[in-house]
Amino acid sequence: ERADFRKLPVLSIDPPGCKDIDDALHCITLPNGNFQVGVHIADVTHYVKAGSAMDLEAANRSTSTYLVNKRLDMLPALLTTDLCSLKGNVDRYAFSVIWEVTPDAEI
């Protein structure tokens, strides 16, 4: 079952101009004075099934490679820059980890 974080102030931590926005955070103050901190990573497994040809090729590439004049994507551009990109005001699937953190940064 998926949790719905669309009402939270989630923001990307990818640099300006980045085309594959796949990392995001949120932090809100809880009624008890603690903070809820969330890390959200684009969920490509919704589109890329384990053991598929695309999954095997992505595993072989291991990562996207950034060169001076171009980049070599681990996955097709349609996935990395569109369907799995955590764009603002667009619903996307993500893997999320949520922590409750005290004002003294204790988890």
PDB file of C-alpha atoms in Angstrom:
ATOM      1  CA  GLU A   1       0.000   0.000   0.000  1.00  0.00           C
ATOM      2  CA  ARG A   2       1.305   3.430  -0.943  1.00  0.00           C
ATOM      3  CA  ALA A   3       1.188   6.509   1.261  1.00  0.00           C
ATOM      4  CA  ASP A   4       0.059   9.793  -0.268  1.00  0.00           C
ATOM      5  CA  PHE A   5       2.512  12.673   0.306  1.00  0.00           C
ATOM      6  CA  ARG A   6       1.035  15.075  -2.271  1.00  0.00           C
ATOM      7  CA  LYS A   7      -0.210  17.530   0.365  1.00  0.00           C
ATOM      8  CA  LEU A   8       3.265  17.930   1.906  1.00  0.00           C
ATOM      9  CA  PRO A   9       5.831  20.575   0.857  1.00  0.00           C
ATOM     10  CA  VAL A  10       8.144  18.170  -1.005  1.00  0.00           C
ATOM     11  CA  LEU A  11      11.054  19.739  -2.876  1.00  0.00           C
ATOM     12  CA  SER A  12      13.705  18.421  -5.201  1.00  0.00           C
ATOM     13  CA  ILE A  13      17.337  18.306  -4.149  1.00  0.00           C
ATOM     14  CA  ASP A  14      18.533  17.944  -7.734  1.00  0.00           C
ATOM     15  CA  PRO A  15      20.402  20.949  -9.200  1.00  0.00           C
ATOM     16  CA  PRO A  16      18.624  23.613 -11.283  1.00  0.00           C
ATOM     17  CA  GLY A  17      18.275  22.557 -14.901  1.00  0.00           C
ATOM     18  CA  CYS A  18      18.445  18.867 -14.029  1.00  0.00           C
ATOM     19  CA  LYS A  19      16.289  16.803 -16.398  1.00  0.00           C
ATOM     20  CA  ASP A  20      16.016  13.644 -14.274  1.00  0.00           C
ATOM     21  CA  ILE A  21      14.597  14.886 -10.995  1.00  0.00           C
ATOM     22  CA  ASP A  22      14.751  11.741  -8.883  1.00  0.00           C
ATOM     23  CA  ASP A  23      15.528  12.912  -5.317  1.00  0.00           C
ATOM     24  CA  ALA A  24      13.300  14.979  -3.043  1.00  0.00           C
ATOM     25  CA  LEU A  25      12.839  15.905   0.633  1.00  0.00           C
ATOM     26  CA  HIS A  26      10.203  17.223   2.970  1.00  0.00           C
ATOM     27  CA  CYS A  27      10.327  18.482   6.535  1.00  0.00           C
ATOM     28  CA  ILE A  28       7.332  19.539   8.607  1.00  0.00           C
ATOM     29  CA  THR A  29       6.899  20.439  12.262  1.00  0.00           C
ATOM     30  CA  LEU A  30       4.750  17.970  14.195  1.00  0.00           C
ATOM     31  CA  PRO A  31       2.277  18.962  16.946  1.00  0.00           C
ATOM     32  CA  ASN A  32       4.670  17.559  19.605  1.00  0.00           C
ATOM     33  CA  GLY A  33       7.471  19.904  18.467  1.00  0.00           C
ATOM     34  CA  ASN A  34       9.422  17.202  16.647  1.00  0.00           C
ATOM     35  CA  PHE A  35       9.984  17.176  12.905  1.00  0.00           C
ATOM     36  CA  GLN A  36       8.856  14.727  10.278  1.00  0.00           C
ATOM     37  CA  VAL A  37      11.611  14.369   7.678  1.00  0.00           C
ATOM     38  CA  GLY A  38      11.014  12.478   4.464  1.00  0.00           C
ATOM     39  CA  VAL A  39      13.358  11.379   1.694  1.00  0.00           C
ATOM     40  CA  HIS A  40      11.675  10.473  -1.583  1.00  0.00           C
ATOM     41  CA  ILE A  41      13.350   8.654  -4.491  1.00  0.00           C
ATOM     42  CA  ALA A  42      11.679   8.127  -7.874  1.00  0.00           C
ATOM     43  CA  ASP A  43      10.203   4.624  -8.159  1.00  0.00           C
ATOM     44  CA  VAL A  44      11.324   3.252 -11.516  1.00  0.00           C
ATOM     45  CA  THR A  45      10.265  -0.274 -10.522  1.00  0.00           C
ATOM     46  CA  HIS A  46       6.689   0.719 -11.320  1.00  0.00           C
ATOM     47  CA  TYR A  47       7.767   0.829 -14.984  1.00  0.00           C
ATOM     48  CA  VAL A  48      10.807  -1.470 -15.101  1.00  0.00           C
ATOM     49  CA  LYS A  49      10.019  -5.008 -14.021  1.00  0.00           C
ATOM     50  CA  ALA A  50      12.675  -7.124 -12.320  1.00  0.00           C
ATOM     51  CA  GLY A  51      14.467  -9.421 -14.750  1.00  0.00           C
ATOM     52  CA  SER A  52      13.170  -7.627 -17.873  1.00  0.00           C
ATOM     53  CA  ALA A  53      15.552  -6.749 -20.712  1.00  0.00           C
ATOM     54  CA  MET A  54      15.475  -3.109 -19.590  1.00  0.00           C
ATOM     55  CA  ASP A  55      16.274  -4.083 -15.999  1.00  0.00           C
ATOM     56  CA  LEU A  56      19.210  -6.239 -17.103  1.00  0.00           C
ATOM     57  CA  GLU A  57      20.597  -3.472 -19.332  1.00  0.00           C
ATOM     58  CA  ALA A  58      20.241  -0.913 -16.524  1.00  0.00           C
ATOM     59  CA  ALA A  59      22.043  -3.274 -14.140  1.00  0.00           C
ATOM     60  CA  ASN A  60      24.812  -3.676 -16.694  1.00  0.00           C
ATOM     61  CA  ARG A  61      25.192   0.121 -17.033  1.00  0.00           C
ATOM     62  CA  SER A  62      24.935   0.590 -13.240  1.00  0.00           C
ATOM     63  CA  THR A  63      24.459   4.368 -13.423  1.00  0.00           C
ATOM     64  CA  SER A  64      23.953   7.304 -15.748  1.00  0.00           C
ATOM     65  CA  THR A  65      27.265   8.707 -16.950  1.00  0.00           C
ATOM     66  CA  TYR A  66      27.714  12.454 -17.344  1.00  0.00           C
ATOM     67  CA  LEU A  67      30.291  13.650 -19.882  1.00  0.00           C
ATOM     68  CA  VAL A  68      31.183  17.195 -20.896  1.00  0.00           C
ATOM     69  CA  ASN A  69      28.966  17.240 -23.998  1.00  0.00           C
ATOM     70  CA  LYS A  70      26.444  14.482 -23.308  1.00  0.00           C
ATOM     71  CA  ARG A  71      25.172  11.936 -20.857  1.00  0.00           C
ATOM     72  CA  LEU A  72      24.660   8.193 -21.161  1.00  0.00           C
ATOM     73  CA  ASP A  73      21.470   7.285 -19.346  1.00  0.00           C
ATOM     74  CA  MET A  74      21.036   4.093 -17.388  1.00  0.00           C
ATOM     75  CA  LEU A  75      17.388   4.009 -18.493  1.00  0.00           C
ATOM     76  CA  PRO A  76      15.573   5.427 -21.545  1.00  0.00           C
ATOM     77  CA  ALA A  77      15.000   9.191 -21.498  1.00  0.00           C
ATOM     78  CA  LEU A  78      11.197   8.780 -21.468  1.00  0.00           C
ATOM     79  CA  LEU A  79      11.538   7.206 -18.022  1.00  0.00           C
ATOM     80  CA  THR A  80      14.339   9.320 -16.541  1.00  0.00           C
ATOM     81  CA  THR A  81      13.226  12.752 -17.720  1.00  0.00           C
ATOM     82  CA  ASP A  82       9.464  12.267 -17.821  1.00  0.00           C
ATOM     83  CA  LEU A  83       7.558   9.310 -16.360  1.00  0.00           C
ATOM     84  CA  CYS A  84       9.814   8.825 -13.308  1.00  0.00           C
ATOM     85  CA  SER A  85      10.935  12.431 -12.873  1.00  0.00           C
ATOM     86  CA  LEU A  86       9.606  13.987  -9.647  1.00  0.00           C
ATOM     87  CA  LYS A  87       8.320  17.135 -11.343  1.00  0.00           C
ATOM     88  CA  GLY A  88       6.387  19.724  -9.376  1.00  0.00           C
ATOM     89  CA  ASN A  89       2.585  19.417  -9.413  1.00  0.00           C
ATOM     90  CA  VAL A  90       2.748  16.075 -11.241  1.00  0.00           C
ATOM     91  CA  ASP A  91       1.750  12.851  -9.493  1.00  0.00           C
ATOM     92  CA  ARG A  92       4.610  10.346  -9.398  1.00  0.00           C
ATOM     93  CA  TYR A  93       5.445   7.107  -7.638  1.00  0.00           C
ATOM     94  CA  ALA A  94       8.343   7.236  -5.190  1.00  0.00           C
ATOM     95  CA  PHE A  95      10.049   5.166  -2.525  1.00  0.00           C
ATOM     96  CA  SER A  96       9.926   7.178   0.675  1.00  0.00           C
ATOM     97  CA  VAL A  97      11.546   6.921   4.079  1.00  0.00           C
ATOM     98  CA  ILE A  98      10.014   8.960   6.907  1.00  0.00           C
ATOM     99  CA  TRP A  99      11.668   9.788  10.237  1.00  0.00           C
ATOM    100  CA  GLU A 100      10.484  11.611  13.324  1.00  0.00           C
ATOM    101  CA  VAL A 101      13.360  13.774  14.549  1.00  0.00           C
ATOM    102  CA  THR A 102      13.589  15.734  17.800  1.00  0.00           C
ATOM    103  CA  PRO A 103      14.802  19.368  17.873  1.00  0.00           C
ATOM    104  CA  ASP A 104      18.127  17.903  19.109  1.00  0.00           C
ATOM    105  CA  ALA A 105      18.342  15.793  15.905  1.00  0.00           C
ATOM    106  CA  GLU A 106      17.602  12.480  17.646  1.00  0.00           C
ATOM    107  CA  ILE A 107      15.732   9.938  15.564  1.00  0.00           C
TER     108      ILE A 107
END
